[in-house]
Coordinates of C-alpha atoms and ligand atoms in Angstrom, one line a residue:
M1 CA 1.7 0.4 59.3
L2 CA 4.3 -1.4 57.4
F3 CA 1.6 -3.8 56.1
K4 CA -0.6 -1.0 54.9
Q5 CA 2.3 0.5 52.9
Q6 CA 2.9 -2.9 51.3
V7 CA -0.7 -3.1 50.3
L8 CA -0.6 0.4 48.9
L9 CA 2.6 -0.4 46.9
R10 CA 1.0 -3.6 45.6
Q11 CA -2.1 -1.7 44.5
K12 CA 0.1 0.9 42.7
L13 CA 2.0 -1.8 41.0
F14 CA -1.2 -3.5 39.9
V15 CA -2.5 -0.2 38.4
L16 CA 0.7 0.5 36.5
G17 CA 0.8 -3.1 35.3
S18 CA -2.7 -2.8 34.0
L19 CA -2.0 0.4 32.2
A20 CA 1.1 -1.0 30.6
I21 CA -0.9 -4.1 29.4
G22 CA -3.8 -1.9 28.2
S23 CA -1.5 0.4 26.2
L24 CA 0.2 -2.7 24.6
L25 CA -3.1 -4.2 23.7
Y26 CA -4.3 -0.8 22.2
L27 CA -1.1 -0.6 20.1
V28 CA -1.6 -4.2 18.8
A29 CA -5.2 -3.4 17.9
R30 CA -4.4 -0.1 16.2
V31 CA -1.7 -1.7 14.0
G32 CA -4.1 -4.5 13.3
S33 CA -6.8 -2.2 12.0
L34 CA -4.3 -0.4 9.7
D35 CA -3.3 -3.7 8.4
R36 CA -6.8 -4.7 7.6
L37 CA -7.2 -1.5 5.5
Q38 CA -4.4 -2.6 3.1
P39 CA -2.9 -6.0 3.0
L40 CA 0.9 -6.2 3.6
C41 CA 3.4 -8.6 2.5
P42 CA 5.7 -10.2 5.0
I43 CA 8.7 -8.0 4.9
D44 CA 11.4 -10.3 6.3
G45 CA 13.5 -12.7 4.4
R46 CA 10.7 -15.2 3.7
F47 CA 10.7 -14.3 0.0
G48 CA 14.3 -15.3 -0.6
P49 CA 17.2 -13.1 -1.6
R50 CA 16.4 -9.4 -2.2
S51 CA 16.5 -8.3 -5.7
Q52 CA 16.8 -5.0 -7.6
D53 CA 13.1 -4.9 -7.7
E54 CA 12.9 -4.8 -4.0
I55 CA 10.5 -2.3 -2.7
P56 CA 11.9 -0.2 0.2
L57 CA 10.3 -0.9 3.7
R58 CA 8.8 2.5 3.4
A59 CA 6.6 1.3 0.6
L60 CA 5.3 -1.6 2.5
Q61 CA 4.5 0.6 5.5
F62 CA 2.4 2.7 3.1
K63 CA 0.7 -0.4 1.9
R64 CA -0.1 -1.1 5.4
G65 CA -2.3 1.8 6.1
L66 CA -1.1 5.2 5.1
L67 CA -1.7 4.7 1.3
H68 CA -5.2 3.9 2.3
E69 CA -5.5 7.1 4.2
F70 CA -4.0 9.0 1.4
R71 CA -6.4 7.5 -1.0
K72 CA -9.2 8.9 0.9
G73 CA -7.8 12.3 0.4
N74 CA -6.2 12.7 3.8
A75 CA -2.7 13.2 2.6
T76 CA -1.3 16.6 2.8
K77 CA 0.4 18.0 -0.3
E78 CA 3.6 17.9 1.7
Q79 CA 3.3 14.2 2.5
I80 CA 2.6 13.4 -1.2
R81 CA 5.6 15.4 -2.3
L82 CA 7.9 14.0 0.4
H83 CA 7.0 10.4 -0.5
N84 CA 6.8 11.0 -4.2
L85 CA 3.4 9.5 -4.2
V86 CA 1.3 9.5 -7.4
Q87 CA -2.2 8.5 -8.5
Q88 CA -1.5 6.4 -11.5
L89 CA -3.9 5.1 -14.2
P90 CA -4.1 1.3 -14.0
K91 CA -1.5 -0.7 -15.9
A92 CA -3.7 -3.8 -15.7
I93 CA -7.5 -4.3 -15.2
I94 CA -9.5 -7.3 -14.1
I95 CA -12.3 -6.9 -16.6
G96 CA -14.3 -9.9 -15.4
V97 CA -16.0 -12.2 -15.2
R98 CA -18.6 -11.4 -12.6
K99 CA -18.6 -14.2 -9.9
G100 CA -15.4 -15.6 -11.3
G101 CA -13.5 -14.6 -8.3
T102 CA -12.6 -11.1 -9.2
R103 CA -12.3 -9.9 -5.6
A104 CA -10.2 -12.7 -4.4
L105 CA -7.9 -12.2 -7.4
L106 CA -7.5 -8.4 -6.7
E107 CA -6.9 -8.9 -3.0
M108 CA -4.4 -11.6 -3.5
L109 CA -2.5 -9.7 -6.2
N110 CA -2.5 -6.8 -3.8
L111 CA -0.2 -8.9 -1.5
H112 CA 2.5 -8.2 -4.0
P113 CA 4.6 -5.2 -2.9
S114 CA 4.6 -3.7 -6.4
V115 CA 0.8 -3.9 -6.8
V116 CA -1.6 -1.3 -5.4
K117 CA -5.3 -2.0 -5.8
A118 CA -8.1 0.3 -6.3
S119 CA -10.4 -0.9 -3.5
Q120 CA -13.7 0.0 -5.0
E121 CA -15.0 -1.0 -8.4
I122 CA -14.8 2.3 -10.3
H123 CA -17.2 1.5 -13.2
F124 CA -15.6 4.2 -15.3
F125 CA -15.7 2.6 -18.7
D126 CA -19.1 0.9 -18.4
N127 CA -21.0 3.8 -16.9
D128 CA -21.7 6.6 -19.4
E129 CA -22.1 9.1 -16.7
N130 CA -18.8 8.3 -15.1
Y131 CA -17.1 8.1 -18.5
A132 CA -18.3 11.5 -19.3
K133 CA -16.4 12.9 -16.3
G134 CA -13.1 12.2 -18.1
I135 CA -9.9 10.3 -17.6
E136 CA -8.7 12.8 -14.9
W137 CA -11.7 11.9 -12.8
Y138 CA -10.7 8.3 -13.3
R139 CA -7.2 8.8 -12.3
K140 CA -8.2 10.6 -9.2
K141 CA -10.2 7.6 -8.1
M142 CA -6.9 5.6 -8.0
P143 CA -4.9 5.1 -4.8
F144 CA -1.7 6.8 -4.2
S145 CA 1.4 4.8 -5.0
Y146 CA 5.1 5.0 -5.7
P147 CA 5.9 5.5 -9.4
H148 CA 7.4 2.1 -9.7
Q149 CA 4.3 0.3 -8.4
I150 CA 1.4 -0.7 -10.7
T151 CA -2.2 0.1 -10.0
I152 CA -4.8 -2.5 -10.7
E153 CA -8.5 -2.0 -10.6
K154 CA -11.4 -4.5 -11.1
S155 CA -14.9 -3.9 -12.5
P156 CA -16.4 -7.1 -13.7
A157 CA -19.1 -5.3 -15.7
Y158 CA -16.4 -4.2 -18.2
F159 CA -16.2 -7.7 -19.7
I160 CA -19.8 -7.7 -20.9
T161 CA -20.4 -4.1 -21.8
E162 CA -20.3 -3.3 -25.4
E163 CA -18.5 0.1 -25.3
V164 CA -15.8 -0.9 -22.9
P165 CA -13.1 -2.4 -25.1
E166 CA -12.9 0.7 -27.4
R167 CA -12.9 3.0 -24.4
I168 CA -10.0 1.1 -22.6
Y169 CA -8.1 1.0 -25.9
K170 CA -8.3 4.8 -26.2
M171 CA -6.9 5.1 -22.8
N172 CA -4.0 2.6 -23.2
S173 CA -3.7 0.3 -26.2
S174 CA -1.0 -1.8 -24.5
I175 CA -2.8 -2.2 -21.1
K176 CA -2.8 -5.7 -19.6
L177 CA -6.2 -7.4 -19.2
L178 CA -7.0 -10.1 -16.7
I179 CA -10.1 -12.3 -17.0
I180 CA -11.0 -14.8 -14.3
V181 CA -13.4 -17.6 -15.3
R182 CA -15.2 -20.4 -13.6
E183 CA -17.0 -23.3 -15.0
P184 CA -19.8 -21.5 -16.9
T185 CA -22.8 -23.3 -15.2
T186 CA -21.4 -22.9 -11.7
R187 CA -20.7 -19.2 -12.5
A188 CA -24.3 -18.7 -13.7
I189 CA -25.6 -20.3 -10.5
S190 CA -23.4 -18.1 -8.4
D191 CA -24.6 -15.0 -10.3
Y192 CA -28.2 -16.1 -9.7
T193 CA -27.4 -16.6 -6.0
Q194 CA -26.1 -13.1 -5.6
V195 CA -29.1 -11.5 -7.3
L196 CA -31.4 -13.8 -5.2
E197 CA -29.8 -12.7 -2.0
G198 CA -30.4 -9.0 -3.0
K199 CA -34.1 -9.7 -3.8
E200 CA -34.6 -11.5 -0.5
R201 CA -33.1 -8.8 1.4
K202 CA -35.7 -6.4 -0.2
N203 CA -38.5 -8.9 0.4
K204 CA -39.1 -9.2 -3.3
T205 CA -40.3 -12.4 -5.0
Y206 CA -37.9 -14.1 -7.4
Y207 CA -38.1 -17.1 -9.6
K208 CA -36.2 -20.3 -9.3
F209 CA -33.0 -20.7 -11.2
E210 CA -34.5 -23.4 -13.4
K211 CA -37.4 -21.2 -14.4
L212 CA -35.0 -18.4 -15.5
A213 CA -32.3 -20.5 -17.2
I214 CA -34.7 -22.7 -19.3
D215 CA -37.4 -21.1 -21.6
P216 CA -40.6 -22.7 -20.6
N217 CA -42.0 -22.4 -24.1
T218 CA -39.2 -24.1 -25.9
C219 CA -37.6 -26.1 -23.0
E220 CA -34.3 -24.8 -24.4
V221 CA -31.6 -22.8 -22.5
N222 CA -32.9 -19.2 -22.2
T223 CA -30.1 -17.2 -23.8
K224 CA -32.0 -13.9 -22.8
Y225 CA -31.1 -14.7 -19.2
K226 CA -28.2 -12.5 -18.2
A227 CA -26.6 -15.1 -16.0
V228 CA -26.5 -17.5 -19.0
R229 CA -25.3 -14.8 -21.4
T230 CA -22.4 -13.7 -19.2
S231 CA -21.1 -17.3 -19.1
I232 CA -20.8 -17.5 -23.0
Y233 CA -17.2 -16.3 -22.5
T234 CA -16.1 -16.6 -26.1
K235 CA -18.8 -14.2 -27.4
H236 CA -17.6 -11.4 -25.1
L237 CA -14.0 -12.1 -25.7
E238 CA -14.4 -11.9 -29.4
R239 CA -15.6 -8.3 -29.0
W240 CA -12.5 -7.5 -27.1
L241 CA -10.3 -9.2 -29.7
K242 CA -11.4 -6.5 -32.2
Y243 CA -9.2 -4.0 -30.2
F244 CA -6.5 -6.1 -28.3
P245 CA -4.4 -8.9 -29.4
I246 CA -4.8 -12.2 -27.4
E247 CA -1.3 -11.7 -26.0
Q248 CA -2.6 -8.8 -23.9
F249 CA -5.1 -11.0 -22.0
H250 CA -4.4 -13.5 -19.2
I251 CA -7.0 -16.1 -18.3
V252 CA -7.1 -17.0 -14.7
D253 CA -8.7 -20.2 -13.6
G254 CA -11.2 -19.2 -11.0
D255 CA -12.0 -22.7 -9.9
R256 CA -8.3 -23.3 -9.2
L257 CA -7.9 -20.0 -7.5
I258 CA -10.4 -21.4 -4.9
T259 CA -8.6 -24.7 -4.3
E260 CA -5.0 -23.9 -5.1
P261 CA -4.4 -20.1 -5.4
L262 CA -0.7 -19.9 -5.4
P263 CA 0.1 -21.3 -8.9
E264 CA -2.6 -19.2 -10.4
L265 CA -1.1 -16.0 -8.8
Q266 CA 2.3 -17.1 -10.0
L267 CA 1.1 -17.2 -13.5
V268 CA -0.3 -13.7 -13.1
E269 CA 2.9 -12.3 -11.6
K270 CA 4.7 -13.6 -14.7
F271 CA 2.2 -12.1 -17.1
L272 CA 2.5 -8.7 -15.3
N273 CA 6.3 -9.0 -15.5
L274 CA 6.5 -8.8 -11.7
P275 CA 9.2 -10.6 -9.6
P276 CA 7.7 -13.6 -7.8
R277 CA 6.9 -12.3 -4.4
I278 CA 3.6 -13.8 -3.3
S279 CA 4.4 -17.0 -1.4
Q280 CA 2.4 -19.9 0.2
Y281 CA 3.1 -17.9 3.5
N282 CA 0.6 -15.3 2.4
L283 CA -2.2 -17.7 1.8
Y284 CA -3.6 -20.1 4.4
F285 CA -6.8 -22.3 4.3
N286 CA -9.4 -21.3 6.7
A287 CA -11.5 -24.5 7.3
T288 CA -14.4 -22.5 8.8
R289 CA -14.8 -20.3 5.7
G290 CA -13.9 -23.1 3.4
F291 CA -11.6 -20.8 1.5
Y292 CA -8.0 -19.5 1.4
C293 CA -7.5 -16.3 3.4
L294 CA -4.7 -13.8 3.2
R295 CA -1.8 -13.5 5.7
F296 CA -0.1 -10.2 5.8
N297 CA 2.4 -11.0 8.6
I298 CA 2.8 -13.1 11.7
V299 CA -0.1 -11.3 13.4
F300 CA -2.5 -10.0 10.8
N301 CA -4.6 -11.8 8.3
K302 CA -8.0 -11.4 6.7
C303 CA -10.6 -13.5 4.8
L304 CA -12.8 -12.1 2.1
A305 CA -16.2 -10.8 3.1
G306 CA -19.0 -13.2 3.9
S307 CA -20.7 -12.2 0.5
K308 CA -17.9 -14.2 -1.1
G309 CA -18.5 -17.9 -1.0
R310 CA -22.3 -18.1 -0.7
I311 CA -24.0 -21.4 -0.4
H312 CA -25.7 -22.0 -3.8
P313 CA -29.3 -23.3 -4.1
E314 CA -29.7 -26.8 -5.2
V315 CA -30.4 -26.9 -9.0
D316 CA -32.2 -29.7 -10.9
T317 CA -29.6 -32.0 -12.4
S318 CA -31.3 -32.1 -15.7
V319 CA -31.1 -28.3 -16.0
I320 CA -27.4 -28.5 -15.0
T321 CA -26.8 -31.1 -17.8
K322 CA -28.7 -29.1 -20.3
L323 CA -26.7 -25.9 -19.5
R324 CA -23.4 -27.8 -19.7
K325 CA -24.3 -29.2 -23.1
F326 CA -25.3 -25.7 -24.2
F327 CA -22.0 -24.1 -23.1
H328 CA -19.9 -26.9 -24.4
P329 CA -19.3 -25.6 -28.0
F330 CA -18.7 -22.1 -26.7
N331 CA -16.1 -23.4 -24.1
Q332 CA -14.3 -25.3 -26.9
K333 CA -14.0 -22.1 -28.9
F334 CA -12.8 -20.3 -25.7
Y335 CA -10.1 -22.8 -25.2
Q336 CA -9.0 -22.6 -28.8
I337 CA -8.8 -18.7 -28.7
T338 CA -7.1 -18.4 -25.4
G339 CA -4.8 -21.4 -25.5
R340 CA -5.9 -22.4 -22.1
T341 CA -8.0 -25.5 -21.7
F342 CA -10.2 -26.3 -18.7
N343 CA -11.8 -29.5 -17.6
W344 CA -15.2 -28.2 -17.9
P345 CA -17.9 -30.9 -18.5
Ligands
LIG1 P1 -19.5 -18.0 -4.6 O1 -20.0 -17.0 -3.8 O2 -20.4 -18.5 -5.7 O3 -18.8 -19.1 -3.9 P2 -16.5 -12.2 -7.4 O4 -15.5 -11.7 -6.5 O5 -16.1 -12.2 -8.8 O6 -17.9 -11.8 -7.2 O7 -16.5 -13.8 -7.2 C1 -17.0 -14.4 -6.1 C2 -16.5 -15.8 -6.0 O8 -15.1 -15.8 -5.6 C3 -17.1 -16.6 -4.9 O9 -18.3 -17.3 -5.5 C4 -16.1 -17.6 -4.4 O10 -16.4 -18.9 -4.8 C5 -14.9 -17.1 -5.1 N1 -13.7 -17.1 -4.4 C6 -12.4 -17.5 -4.9 N2 -11.5 -17.4 -4.0 C7 -12.2 -17.0 -2.8 C8 -11.7 -16.8 -1.5 N3 -10.4 -16.9 -1.1 N4 -12.6 -16.4 -0.6 C9 -13.9 -16.3 -0.9 N5 -14.3 -16.5 -2.1 C10 -13.5 -16.8 -3.1

């Protein structure tokens, strides 16, 4: 009898223990999923002494998930009023360049407690249909934030679209503009790789990069090919300079953001007049991905989606040499205008 009671007691203890462990695991998973929705900076003393610019813990908790929910329109009016949340027009925009590392830059800047990212590319200024919907439509696409935070959006098509500089100027003539660039030939191949993947997915045929980048009639670089044109950075920048002084731009080295992101991010913090809050702790190298990933806190981290960091097809070296030679004078001009020199061949 006594033995039977002991067995029953053990069974009860086992069930209770399992329930407790199960609940604990659920809680951990739940908080984790919230974290993945919006990156979070570590909130303890890792960033050094607290300054006046310190964002209250509340703000960080919102970055962790609630802001995301609010952005999706789930916030009640009461919650918005209570937390003083607003949807703000961006104070800075990552205008390009496509395949330069625009997503990585946005996600990494979002680690800063004073920055709130617009998760989707909004395509307000480059898409006539969206632009016709008006600035209030654009503002409503922005995430909720505290008034002292800054909103950043990225739409790389802005850099190359004719009408965009004037439209952005009309919204805010003192806005800060971020351009992330990579060595132009590598960027063009990355651009090609992305389009190729899309074509392959739809079972469509597609030409080799060499055939697109070099005009078969002249054997010269094909400047009609979009991936080539986009990499002529100076041509596009010159259009922007008709509206904005060069001081309103910051050029990010996309190649360095891959290998050594922190110093690049620190330069951006400075440009945006933000206190330095992104630290090495927030960035760790993931050998499997071959890229830096983001660490939000001791438990939660995330890497960029698999569509970032594709393997490029091999390209004929003579074509690479030809392209590099072609881009060279444009690169020199770009260095001269921006005051930032890269070691591009
Ligand atoms: P590849 O796919 O050619 O490697 P964008 O976000 O503008 O489309 O840029 C994509 C590029 O971001 C990728 O190009 C990749 O090299 C680069 N990148 C920079 N930092 C990265 C990171 N931490 N994780 C993944 N990709 C990153």
